[in-house]
Amino acid sequence: RYPLRDLEGLGIEAGSNPMDKAKRLKLIHMARDFELDEPEAVVILEREMKCSDAEVRAAAASAVCDYYHVPALVVACMDLARKDGDEVVKVRAIQSLGYILEDGAHFESEVPAEDSEELDRETYDSVKDLLVRLARDEKASAEIGCNAVEALGWLGGRPEVKSILEEFYARPDP
């Protein structure tokens, strides 16, 4: 792991702005691979989810699933899934939220979580509720709806998920 101050070889300085796209993507990759200390990774992902470049936002959203235990990152990713103007960014955020749902699957059973960096119940419920809303949103594109339905697949054969699947596939093609 590298503290952010040790990344001078990449030409990246803490707080440097503007940063070129390649450097931003490299930092996200390093955060995703846990090559950075967690506090630095969280700061980087929070910043890059606000970047004006859609590819950078999408990459940052994809990395959030590895930091599911950091509610601020999950909330920012949920905002991208709901509000981002770029469909690719929304899809990547929804996919990341699906993995977060998988990490919280123990909330759907009586089996307690073994992981010490546990996703909290409130965040889990918020993610699940958002994915259900996106899957049921008839105004959303087929790509958004399909990815939301797929993300809910981590809940398995639960009756409400089966109902959502049936509703989604009964819709007329856009």
CSV table of N, CA and C in Angstrom, one decimal:
chain,number,residue,atom,x,y,z
A,1,ARG,N,0.8,-1.2,0.0
A,1,ARG,CA,0.0,0.0,0.0
A,1,ARG,C,0.9,1.2,0.0
A,2,TYR,N,0.4,2.2,-0.7
A,2,TYR,CA,1.1,3.5,-0.8
A,2,TYR,C,0.3,4.6,-0.3
A,3,PRO,N,0.9,5.4,0.7
A,3,PRO,CA,0.2,6.6,1.0
A,3,PRO,C,0.2,7.6,-0.2
A,4,LEU,N,-0.7,8.4,-0.3
A,4,LEU,CA,-0.8,9.3,-1.5
A,4,LEU,C,0.4,10.1,-1.7
A,5,ARG,N,1.1,10.5,-0.6
A,5,ARG,CA,2.3,11.3,-0.7
A,5,ARG,C,3.4,10.6,-1.4
A,6,ASP,N,3.4,9.2,-1.5
A,6,ASP,CA,4.4,8.5,-2.1
A,6,ASP,C,4.2,8.2,-3.6
A,7,LEU,N,3.3,8.9,-4.2
A,7,LEU,CA,2.9,8.7,-5.6
A,7,LEU,C,3.5,9.7,-6.6
A,8,GLU,N,4.6,10.3,-6.2
A,8,GLU,CA,5.2,11.3,-7.0
A,8,GLU,C,5.7,10.8,-8.4
A,9,GLY,N,6.0,9.5,-8.4
A,9,GLY,CA,6.5,8.9,-9.6
A,9,GLY,C,5.4,8.9,-10.7
A,10,LEU,N,4.1,9.0,-10.3
A,10,LEU,CA,3.1,9.1,-11.3
A,10,LEU,C,2.8,10.5,-11.7
A,11,GLY,N,3.5,11.5,-11.0
A,11,GLY,CA,3.2,12.9,-11.3
A,11,GLY,C,1.9,13.3,-10.7
A,12,ILE,N,1.6,12.7,-9.6
A,12,ILE,CA,0.3,13.0,-8.9
A,12,ILE,C,0.7,13.5,-7.5
A,13,GLU,N,0.1,14.7,-7.2
A,13,GLU,CA,0.3,15.2,-5.9
A,13,GLU,C,-1.0,15.4,-5.2
A,14,ALA,N,-1.0,15.2,-3.9
A,14,ALA,CA,-2.2,15.4,-3.2
A,14,ALA,C,-2.8,16.7,-3.4
A,15,GLY,N,-4.0,16.8,-3.8
A,15,GLY,CA,-4.7,18.1,-4.0
A,15,GLY,C,-4.4,18.7,-5.4
A,16,SER,N,-3.6,18.1,-6.2
A,16,SER,CA,-3.3,18.6,-7.5
A,16,SER,C,-4.5,18.6,-8.4
A,17,ASN,N,-4.7,19.7,-9.1
A,17,ASN,CA,-5.8,19.8,-10.0
A,17,ASN,C,-5.5,20.8,-11.0
A,18,PRO,N,-5.8,20.7,-12.3
A,18,PRO,CA,-6.5,19.5,-12.8
A,18,PRO,C,-5.5,18.3,-13.1
A,19,MET,N,-6.0,17.2,-13.0
A,19,MET,CA,-5.2,16.0,-13.2
A,19,MET,C,-5.7,15.4,-14.6
A,20,ASP,N,-4.8,14.9,-15.3
A,20,ASP,CA,-5.2,14.3,-16.6
A,20,ASP,C,-6.0,13.0,-16.3
A,21,LYS,N,-6.7,12.6,-17.3
A,21,LYS,CA,-7.6,11.4,-17.2
A,21,LYS,C,-6.8,10.1,-16.9
A,22,ALA,N,-5.7,9.9,-17.6
A,22,ALA,CA,-4.9,8.7,-17.3
A,22,ALA,C,-4.5,8.6,-15.8
A,23,LYS,N,-4.1,9.7,-15.3
A,23,LYS,CA,-3.7,9.7,-13.9
A,23,LYS,C,-4.9,9.4,-13.0
A,24,ARG,N,-6.0,10.0,-13.3
A,24,ARG,CA,-7.2,9.8,-12.5
A,24,ARG,C,-7.6,8.3,-12.5
A,25,LEU,N,-7.6,7.7,-13.7
A,25,LEU,CA,-7.9,6.3,-13.9
A,25,LEU,C,-6.9,5.4,-13.2
A,26,LYS,N,-5.6,5.8,-13.2
A,26,LYS,CA,-4.6,5.0,-12.5
A,26,LYS,C,-4.8,5.0,-11.0
A,27,LEU,N,-5.2,6.2,-10.4
A,27,LEU,CA,-5.5,6.3,-9.0
A,27,LEU,C,-6.7,5.4,-8.6
A,28,ILE,N,-7.7,5.4,-9.5
A,28,ILE,CA,-8.9,4.6,-9.2
A,28,ILE,C,-8.5,3.1,-9.2
A,29,HIS,N,-7.7,2.8,-10.2
A,29,HIS,CA,-7.2,1.4,-10.3
A,29,HIS,C,-6.4,1.0,-9.0
A,30,MET,N,-5.6,1.9,-8.6
A,30,MET,CA,-4.8,1.6,-7.4
A,30,MET,C,-5.7,1.5,-6.1
A,31,ALA,N,-6.7,2.3,-6.1
A,31,ALA,CA,-7.7,2.2,-5.0
A,31,ALA,C,-8.4,0.8,-5.1
A,32,ARG,N,-8.8,0.5,-6.2
A,32,ARG,CA,-9.5,-0.8,-6.4
A,32,ARG,C,-8.7,-2.0,-6.1
A,33,ASP,N,-7.4,-1.9,-6.3
A,33,ASP,CA,-6.5,-3.0,-6.0
A,33,ASP,C,-5.9,-2.9,-4.6
A,34,PHE,N,-6.4,-2.0,-3.8
A,34,PHE,CA,-6.0,-1.8,-2.4
A,34,PHE,C,-4.5,-1.5,-2.3
A,35,GLU,N,-4.0,-0.8,-3.3
A,35,GLU,CA,-2.6,-0.4,-3.2
A,35,GLU,C,-2.4,0.9,-2.5
A,36,LEU,N,-3.5,1.6,-2.1
A,36,LEU,CA,-3.5,2.8,-1.4
A,36,LEU,C,-4.0,2.6,0.0
A,37,ASP,N,-3.6,3.4,1.0
A,37,ASP,CA,-4.2,3.3,2.3
A,37,ASP,C,-5.7,3.7,2.1
A,38,GLU,N,-6.5,3.1,2.9
A,38,GLU,CA,-8.0,3.3,2.8
A,38,GLU,C,-8.4,4.8,2.8
A,39,PRO,N,-7.9,5.6,3.8
A,39,PRO,CA,-8.3,7.0,3.8
A,39,PRO,C,-8.0,7.7,2.5
A,40,GLU,N,-6.9,7.4,1.9
A,40,GLU,CA,-6.6,8.1,0.6
A,40,GLU,C,-7.5,7.6,-0.5
A,41,ALA,N,-7.7,6.3,-0.5
A,41,ALA,CA,-8.6,5.7,-1.5
A,41,ALA,C,-10.0,6.3,-1.4
A,42,VAL,N,-10.5,6.4,-0.2
A,42,VAL,CA,-11.8,7.0,-0.1
A,42,VAL,C,-11.9,8.4,-0.6
A,43,VAL,N,-10.9,9.2,-0.3
A,43,VAL,CA,-10.8,10.6,-0.8
A,43,VAL,C,-10.8,10.6,-2.3
A,44,ILE,N,-10.0,9.8,-2.9
A,44,ILE,CA,-9.8,9.7,-4.3
A,44,ILE,C,-11.2,9.3,-5.0
A,45,LEU,N,-11.8,8.3,-4.5
A,45,LEU,CA,-13.1,7.8,-5.1
A,45,LEU,C,-14.2,8.9,-4.9
A,46,GLU,N,-14.2,9.5,-3.8
A,46,GLU,CA,-15.2,10.6,-3.6
A,46,GLU,C,-15.0,11.7,-4.6
A,47,ARG,N,-13.7,12.1,-4.8
A,47,ARG,CA,-13.4,13.1,-5.7
A,47,ARG,C,-13.7,12.7,-7.2
A,48,GLU,N,-13.3,11.5,-7.5
A,48,GLU,CA,-13.5,11.1,-8.9
A,48,GLU,C,-14.9,10.8,-9.3
A,49,MET,N,-15.8,10.5,-8.3
A,49,MET,CA,-17.2,10.3,-8.7
A,49,MET,C,-17.9,11.7,-9.0
A,50,LYS,N,-17.1,12.8,-8.7
A,50,LYS,CA,-17.6,14.1,-9.1
A,50,LYS,C,-16.9,14.7,-10.3
A,51,CYS,N,-16.1,13.9,-10.9
A,51,CYS,CA,-15.3,14.4,-12.1
A,51,CYS,C,-16.2,14.7,-13.2
A,52,SER,N,-15.8,15.7,-14.1
A,52,SER,CA,-16.6,16.0,-15.2
A,52,SER,C,-16.5,15.0,-16.3
A,53,ASP,N,-15.6,14.1,-16.3
A,53,ASP,CA,-15.4,13.1,-17.3
A,53,ASP,C,-16.2,11.8,-16.9
A,54,ALA,N,-17.1,11.4,-17.8
A,54,ALA,CA,-17.9,10.3,-17.5
A,54,ALA,C,-17.2,9.0,-17.3
A,55,GLU,N,-16.1,8.8,-18.1
A,55,GLU,CA,-15.3,7.5,-18.0
A,55,GLU,C,-14.7,7.4,-16.6
A,56,VAL,N,-14.2,8.5,-16.1
A,56,VAL,CA,-13.6,8.6,-14.7
A,56,VAL,C,-14.7,8.3,-13.7
A,57,ARG,N,-15.9,9.0,-13.8
A,57,ARG,CA,-17.0,8.7,-12.9
A,57,ARG,C,-17.4,7.2,-12.9
A,58,ALA,N,-17.5,6.7,-14.1
A,58,ALA,CA,-17.9,5.3,-14.2
A,58,ALA,C,-16.8,4.3,-13.5
A,59,ALA,N,-15.6,4.6,-13.7
A,59,ALA,CA,-14.5,3.8,-13.1
A,59,ALA,C,-14.6,3.9,-11.6
A,60,ALA,N,-14.8,5.1,-11.1
A,60,ALA,CA,-14.9,5.3,-9.6
A,60,ALA,C,-16.1,4.6,-9.1
A,61,ALA,N,-17.2,4.7,-9.8
A,61,ALA,CA,-18.4,4.0,-9.3
A,61,ALA,C,-18.2,2.5,-9.2
A,62,SER,N,-17.5,2.0,-10.2
A,62,SER,CA,-17.2,0.5,-10.2
A,62,SER,C,-16.3,0.1,-9.0
A,63,ALA,N,-15.5,1.0,-8.6
A,63,ALA,CA,-14.6,0.7,-7.4
A,63,ALA,C,-15.3,0.7,-6.1
A,64,VAL,N,-16.4,1.4,-6.0
A,64,VAL,CA,-17.1,1.5,-4.7
A,64,VAL,C,-17.5,0.2,-4.1
A,65,CYS,N,-17.8,-0.8,-4.9
A,65,CYS,CA,-18.2,-2.1,-4.3
A,65,CYS,C,-17.1,-2.7,-3.4
A,66,ASP,N,-15.8,-2.3,-3.6
A,66,ASP,CA,-14.8,-2.8,-2.8
A,66,ASP,C,-14.7,-2.0,-1.5
A,67,TYR,N,-15.4,-1.0,-1.3
A,67,TYR,CA,-15.5,-0.1,-0.1
A,67,TYR,C,-16.9,0.0,0.4
A,68,TYR,N,-17.6,-1.2,0.3
A,68,TYR,CA,-19.0,-1.2,0.7
A,68,TYR,C,-19.2,-0.8,2.2
A,69,HIS,N,-18.2,-0.9,3.0
A,69,HIS,CA,-18.3,-0.6,4.4
A,69,HIS,C,-18.1,0.9,4.7
A,70,VAL,N,-18.0,1.7,3.6
A,70,VAL,CA,-17.9,3.2,3.8
A,70,VAL,C,-19.2,3.8,3.3
A,71,PRO,N,-20.1,4.1,4.2
A,71,PRO,CA,-21.4,4.6,3.8
A,71,PRO,C,-21.4,5.8,2.8
A,72,ALA,N,-20.4,6.8,3.1
A,72,ALA,CA,-20.4,8.0,2.2
A,72,ALA,C,-20.1,7.6,0.8
A,73,LEU,N,-19.3,6.6,0.5
A,73,LEU,CA,-19.0,6.2,-0.9
A,73,LEU,C,-20.3,5.5,-1.5
A,74,VAL,N,-20.9,4.7,-0.7
A,74,VAL,CA,-22.1,4.0,-1.2
A,74,VAL,C,-23.2,5.0,-1.5
A,75,VAL,N,-23.4,6.0,-0.7
A,75,VAL,CA,-24.4,7.1,-0.9
A,75,VAL,C,-24.0,7.8,-2.2
A,76,ALA,N,-22.8,8.2,-2.4
A,76,ALA,CA,-22.3,8.9,-3.6
A,76,ALA,C,-22.6,8.0,-4.9
A,77,CYS,N,-22.3,6.7,-4.7
A,77,CYS,CA,-22.6,5.8,-5.9
A,77,CYS,C,-24.1,5.7,-6.1
A,78,MET,N,-24.9,5.7,-5.1
A,78,MET,CA,-26.4,5.7,-5.3
A,78,MET,C,-26.8,7.0,-6.0
A,79,ASP,N,-26.2,8.1,-5.7
A,79,ASP,CA,-26.5,9.3,-6.4
A,79,ASP,C,-26.2,9.2,-7.9
A,80,LEU,N,-25.1,8.6,-8.2
A,80,LEU,CA,-24.7,8.4,-9.6
A,80,LEU,C,-25.8,7.5,-10.3
A,81,ALA,N,-26.2,6.5,-9.6
A,81,ALA,CA,-27.1,5.6,-10.2
A,81,ALA,C,-28.5,6.3,-10.5
A,82,ARG,N,-28.8,7.2,-9.6
A,82,ARG,CA,-30.1,7.9,-9.7
A,82,ARG,C,-30.0,9.1,-10.7
A,83,LYS,N,-29.0,9.9,-10.6
A,83,LYS,CA,-29.0,11.2,-11.2
A,83,LYS,C,-28.0,11.5,-12.3
A,84,ASP,N,-27.0,10.6,-12.5
A,84,ASP,CA,-26.0,11.0,-13.5
A,84,ASP,C,-26.6,11.1,-14.9
A,85,GLY,N,-26.0,12.0,-15.6
A,85,GLY,CA,-26.5,12.3,-17.0
A,85,GLY,C,-26.0,11.3,-18.0
A,86,ASP,N,-25.1,10.5,-17.7
A,86,ASP,CA,-24.5,9.5,-18.6
A,86,ASP,C,-24.9,8.1,-18.2
A,87,GLU,N,-25.5,7.4,-19.2
A,87,GLU,CA,-26.1,6.1,-18.9
A,87,GLU,C,-25.0,5.1,-18.6
A,88,VAL,N,-23.8,5.2,-19.1
A,88,VAL,CA,-22.8,4.2,-18.8
A,88,VAL,C,-22.4,4.4,-17.3
A,89,VAL,N,-22.3,5.6,-16.8
A,89,VAL,CA,-22.0,5.9,-15.4
A,89,VAL,C,-23.1,5.3,-14.6
A,90,LYS,N,-24.4,5.5,-14.9
A,90,LYS,CA,-25.5,4.9,-14.2
A,90,LYS,C,-25.4,3.4,-14.1
A,91,VAL,N,-25.1,2.8,-15.2
A,91,VAL,CA,-25.0,1.3,-15.3
A,91,VAL,C,-23.9,0.8,-14.4
A,92,ARG,N,-22.7,1.4,-14.5
A,92,ARG,CA,-21.6,1.0,-13.7
A,92,ARG,C,-21.9,1.2,-12.2
A,93,ALA,N,-22.6,2.2,-11.8
A,93,ALA,CA,-23.0,2.5,-10.4
A,93,ALA,C,-24.0,1.4,-10.0
A,94,ILE,N,-25.0,1.1,-10.8
A,94,ILE,CA,-25.9,0.0,-10.5
A,94,ILE,C,-25.2,-1.3,-10.3
A,95,GLN,N,-24.3,-1.6,-11.2
A,95,GLN,CA,-23.6,-2.9,-11.1
A,95,GLN,C,-22.8,-3.0,-9.7
A,96,SER,N,-22.2,-1.9,-9.4
A,96,SER,CA,-21.4,-1.8,-8.1
A,96,SER,C,-22.4,-2.0,-6.9
A,97,LEU,N,-23.5,-1.3,-7.0
A,97,LEU,CA,-24.5,-1.5,-6.0
A,97,LEU,C,-25.0,-2.9,-5.9
A,98,GLY,N,-25.1,-3.6,-7.0
A,98,GLY,CA,-25.5,-5.0,-7.0
A,98,GLY,C,-24.5,-5.9,-6.2
A,99,TYR,N,-23.2,-5.6,-6.3
A,99,TYR,CA,-22.2,-6.3,-5.6
A,99,TYR,C,-22.3,-6.0,-4.1
A,100,ILE,N,-22.6,-4.7,-3.8
A,100,ILE,CA,-22.8,-4.3,-2.4
A,100,ILE,C,-24.0,-5.1,-1.8
A,101,LEU,N,-25.0,-5.3,-2.6
A,101,LEU,CA,-26.2,-6.1,-2.2
A,101,LEU,C,-25.8,-7.5,-1.8
A,102,GLU,N,-24.9,-8.0,-2.7
A,102,GLU,CA,-24.4,-9.4,-2.4
A,102,GLU,C,-23.6,-9.4,-1.1
A,103,ASP,N,-22.8,-8.4,-0.8
A,103,ASP,CA,-22.0,-8.3,0.5
A,103,ASP,C,-23.0,-8.3,1.7
A,104,GLY,N,-24.2,-7.8,1.5
A,104,GLY,CA,-25.1,-7.7,2.6
A,104,GLY,C,-26.2,-8.8,2.6
A,105,ALA,N,-26.0,-9.8,1.8
A,105,ALA,CA,-27.0,-10.9,1.7
A,105,ALA,C,-27.3,-11.5,3.0
A,106,HIS,N,-26.4,-11.4,4.0
A,106,HIS,CA,-26.7,-12.0,5.3
A,106,HIS,C,-27.9,-11.3,6.0
A,107,PHE,N,-28.2,-10.1,5.6
A,107,PHE,CA,-29.4,-9.5,6.1
A,107,PHE,C,-30.7,-10.1,5.7
A,108,GLU,N,-30.6,-10.9,4.7
A,108,GLU,CA,-31.8,-11.6,4.2
A,108,GLU,C,-32.0,-13.0,4.8
A,109,SER,N,-31.0,-13.4,5.7
A,109,SER,CA,-31.1,-14.7,6.3
A,109,SER,C,-30.9,-14.6,7.8
A,110,GLU,N,-30.9,-15.7,8.4
A,110,GLU,CA,-30.6,-15.7,9.9
A,110,GLU,C,-29.1,-15.9,10.2
A,111,VAL,N,-28.3,-16.1,9.1
A,111,VAL,CA,-26.9,-16.3,9.3
A,111,VAL,C,-26.2,-15.0,9.5
A,112,PRO,N,-25.5,-14.8,10.7
A,112,PRO,CA,-24.8,-13.6,10.9
A,112,PRO,C,-23.6,-13.4,10.0
A,113,ALA,N,-23.2,-12.2,9.7
A,113,ALA,CA,-22.0,-12.0,8.9
A,113,ALA,C,-20.7,-12.3,9.6
A,114,GLU,N,-19.8,-12.9,8.9
A,114,GLU,CA,-18.5,-13.2,9.5
A,114,GLU,C,-17.5,-12.1,9.3
A,115,ASP,N,-17.7,-11.2,8.4
A,115,ASP,CA,-16.8,-10.2,8.0
A,115,ASP,C,-16.8,-9.1,9.1
A,116,SER,N,-15.6,-8.6,9.5
A,116,SER,CA,-15.6,-7.6,10.5
A,116,SER,C,-15.9,-6.2,9.9
A,117,GLU,N,-15.6,-6.0,8.6
A,117,GLU,CA,-15.9,-4.7,8.0
A,117,GLU,C,-17.3,-4.8,7.4
A,118,GLU,N,-18.3,-5.0,8.2
A,118,GLU,CA,-19.6,-5.3,7.8
A,118,GLU,C,-20.4,-4.1,7.2
A,119,LEU,N,-21.1,-4.3,6.2
A,119,LEU,CA,-22.0,-3.3,5.7
A,119,LEU,C,-23.1,-3.1,6.7
A,120,ASP,N,-23.5,-1.9,7.0
A,120,ASP,CA,-24.5,-1.7,8.0
A,120,ASP,C,-25.9,-1.8,7.3
A,121,ARG,N,-26.9,-2.2,8.2
A,121,ARG,CA,-28.2,-2.5,7.7
A,121,ARG,C,-28.9,-1.4,7.0
A,122,GLU,N,-28.7,-0.2,7.5
A,122,GLU,CA,-29.4,1.0,6.9
A,122,GLU,C,-28.9,1.2,5.5
A,123,THR,N,-27.6,1.1,5.3
A,123,THR,CA,-27.0,1.3,3.9
A,123,THR,C,-27.5,0.2,3.0
A,124,TYR,N,-27.5,-1.1,3.5
A,124,TYR,CA,-28.0,-2.2,2.7
A,124,TYR,C,-29.4,-2.0,2.3
A,125,ASP,N,-30.3,-1.6,3.2
A,125,ASP,CA,-31.7,-1.3,2.9
A,125,ASP,C,-31.9,-0.2,1.9
A,126,SER,N,-31.0,0.8,2.0
A,126,SER,CA,-31.1,2.0,1.0
A,126,SER,C,-30.7,1.5,-0.4
A,127,VAL,N,-29.7,0.7,-0.5
A,127,VAL,CA,-29.2,0.1,-1.8
A,127,VAL,C,-30.3,-0.7,-2.4
A,128,LYS,N,-30.9,-1.6,-1.5
A,128,LYS,CA,-31.9,-2.5,-2.0
A,128,LYS,C,-33.1,-1.7,-2.5
A,129,ASP,N,-33.6,-0.8,-1.7
A,129,ASP,CA,-34.7,0.0,-2.1
A,129,ASP,C,-34.5,0.8,-3.4
A,130,LEU,N,-33.3,1.4,-3.6
A,130,LEU,CA,-33.0,2.1,-4.8
A,130,LEU,C,-33.0,1.1,-6.0
A,131,LEU,N,-32.4,-0.1,-5.9
A,131,LEU,CA,-32.4,-1.0,-7.0
A,131,LEU,C,-33.8,-1.5,-7.4
A,132,VAL,N,-34.6,-1.7,-6.4
A,132,VAL,CA,-36.0,-2.0,-6.6
A,132,VAL,C,-36.7,-0.9,-7.4
A,133,ARG,N,-36.5,0.3,-7.0
A,133,ARG,CA,-37.2,1.5,-7.7
A,133,ARG,C,-36.7,1.6,-9.1
A,134,LEU,N,-35.4,1.4,-9.3
A,134,LEU,CA,-34.8,1.5,-10.7
A,134,LEU,C,-35.3,0.3,-11.5
A,135,ALA,N,-35.5,-0.8,-11.0
A,135,ALA,CA,-36.0,-2.0,-11.7
A,135,ALA,C,-37.4,-1.8,-12.1
A,136,ARG,N,-38.2,-1.1,-11.3
A,136,ARG,CA,-39.6,-0.9,-11.5
A,136,ARG,C,-39.9,0.4,-12.3
A,137,ASP,N,-38.9,1.2,-12.5
A,137,ASP,CA,-39.1,2.5,-13.2
A,137,ASP,C,-39.3,2.3,-14.7
A,138,GLU,N,-40.6,2.4,-15.1
A,138,GLU,CA,-40.9,2.2,-16.5
A,138,GLU,C,-40.4,3.3,-17.4
A,139,LYS,N,-40.0,4.4,-16.9
A,139,LYS,CA,-39.4,5.5,-17.7
A,139,LYS,C,-37.9,5.3,-17.9
A,140,ALA,N,-37.3,4.5,-17.1
A,140,ALA,CA,-35.9,4.2,-17.3
A,140,ALA,C,-35.6,3.4,-18.5
A,141,SER,N,-34.4,3.6,-19.1
A,141,SER,CA,-34.1,2.8,-20.3
A,141,SER,C,-34.0,1.3,-20.0
A,142,ALA,N,-34.1,0.5,-21.0
A,142,ALA,CA,-34.1,-0.9,-20.8
A,142,ALA,C,-32.7,-1.3,-20.2
A,143,GLU,N,-31.7,-0.7,-20.6
A,143,GLU,CA,-30.3,-1.0,-20.0
A,143,GLU,C,-30.3,-0.7,-18.5
A,144,ILE,N,-30.8,0.4,-18.1
A,144,ILE,CA,-30.9,0.7,-16.6
A,144,ILE,C,-31.7,-0.3,-15.9
A,145,GLY,N,-32.9,-0.6,-16.4
A,145,GLY,CA,-33.8,-1.6,-15.8
A,145,GLY,C,-33.2,-3.0,-15.8
A,146,CYS,N,-32.6,-3.4,-16.9
A,146,CYS,CA,-32.0,-4.7,-16.9
A,146,CYS,C,-30.9,-4.9,-15.9
A,147,ASN,N,-30.1,-3.8,-15.8
A,147,ASN,CA,-29.0,-3.9,-14.8
A,147,ASN,C,-29.5,-3.9,-13.4
A,148,ALA,N,-30.5,-3.1,-13.1
A,148,ALA,CA,-31.1,-3.1,-11.8
A,148,ALA,C,-31.7,-4.5,-11.4
A,149,VAL,N,-32.4,-5.1,-12.4
A,149,VAL,CA,-33.0,-6.4,-12.2
A,149,VAL,C,-31.8,-7.4,-11.9
A,150,GLU,N,-30.8,-7.3,-12.7
A,150,GLU,CA,-29.7,-8.2,-12.6
A,150,GLU,C,-29.0,-8.0,-11.2
A,151,ALA,N,-28.9,-6.8,-10.8
A,151,ALA,CA,-28.3,-6.5,-9.4
A,151,ALA,C,-29.1,-7.1,-8.3
A,152,LEU,N,-30.4,-7.1,-8.5
A,152,LEU,CA,-31.3,-7.7,-7.5
A,152,LEU,C,-31.2,-9.2,-7.5
A,153,GLY,N,-30.6,-9.8,-8.5
A,153,GLY,CA,-30.5,-11.3,-8.6
A,153,GLY,C,-29.7,-11.9,-7.4
A,154,TRP,N,-28.9,-11.0,-6.7
A,154,TRP,CA,-28.2,-11.5,-5.5
A,154,TRP,C,-29.2,-11.9,-4.4
A,155,LEU,N,-30.4,-11.5,-4.5
A,155,LEU,CA,-31.4,-11.9,-3.5
A,155,LEU,C,-32.1,-13.2,-3.8
A,156,GLY,N,-31.7,-13.8,-4.9
A,156,GLY,CA,-32.1,-15.2,-5.2
A,156,GLY,C,-33.6,-15.3,-5.5
A,157,GLY,N,-34.2,-16.3,-4.9
A,157,GLY,CA,-35.6,-16.6,-5.2
A,157,GLY,C,-36.6,-16.0,-4.3
A,158,ARG,N,-36.3,-14.9,-3.7
A,158,ARG,CA,-37.2,-14.2,-2.8
A,158,ARG,C,-38.4,-13.8,-3.6
A,159,PRO,N,-39.6,-13.9,-3.1
A,159,PRO,CA,-40.9,-13.6,-3.8
A,159,PRO,C,-40.9,-12.2,-4.4
A,160,GLU,N,-40.4,-11.2,-3.7
A,160,GLU,CA,-40.5,-9.9,-4.2
A,160,GLU,C,-39.6,-9.7,-5.4
A,161,VAL,N,-38.5,-10.4,-5.4
A,161,VAL,CA,-37.6,-10.3,-6.6
A,161,VAL,C,-38.2,-11.0,-7.8
A,162,LYS,N,-38.8,-12.2,-7.5
A,162,LYS,CA,-39.5,-12.9,-8.6
A,162,LYS,C,-40.6,-12.0,-9.2
A,163,SER,N,-41.3,-11.3,-8.4
A,163,SER,CA,-42.4,-10.3,-8.9
A,163,SER,C,-41.8,-9.2,-9.7
A,164,ILE,N,-40.6,-8.7,-9.3
A,164,ILE,CA,-40.0,-7.6,-10.0
A,164,ILE,C,-39.5,-8.1,-11.4
A,165,LEU,N,-39.0,-9.3,-11.4
A,165,LEU,CA,-38.5,-10.0,-12.7
A,165,LEU,C,-39.7,-10.1,-13.6
A,166,GLU,N,-40.8,-10.6,-13.1
A,166,GLU,CA,-42.0,-10.8,-13.9
A,166,GLU,C,-42.5,-9.5,-14.5
A,167,GLU,N,-42.6,-8.5,-13.6
A,167,GLU,CA,-43.0,-7.1,-14.1
A,167,GLU,C,-42.1,-6.6,-15.2
A,168,PHE,N,-40.8,-6.7,-15.0
A,168,PHE,CA,-39.8,-6.2,-15.9
A,168,PHE,C,-40.0,-6.8,-17.3
A,169,TYR,N,-40.0,-8.1,-17.3
A,169,TYR,CA,-40.1,-8.8,-18.6
A,169,TYR,C,-41.5,-8.8,-19.2
A,170,ALA,N,-42.5,-8.4,-18.5
A,170,ALA,CA,-43.8,-8.2,-19.1
A,170,ALA,C,-44.0,-6.9,-19.8
A,171,ARG,N,-43.1,-6.0,-19.5
A,171,ARG,CA,-43.1,-4.6,-20.2
A,171,ARG,C,-43.0,-4.7,-21.7
A,172,PRO,N,-43.7,-3.9,-22.4
A,172,PRO,CA,-43.4,-3.8,-23.9
A,172,PRO,C,-42.0,-3.3,-24.1
A,173,ASP,N,-41.4,-3.7,-25.2
A,173,ASP,CA,-40.1,-3.2,-25.6
A,173,ASP,C,-40.2,-1.7,-25.9
A,174,PRO,N,-39.1,-1.0,-25.4
A,174,PRO,CA,-39.2,0.5,-25.6
A,174,PRO,C,-39.0,0.8,-27.1
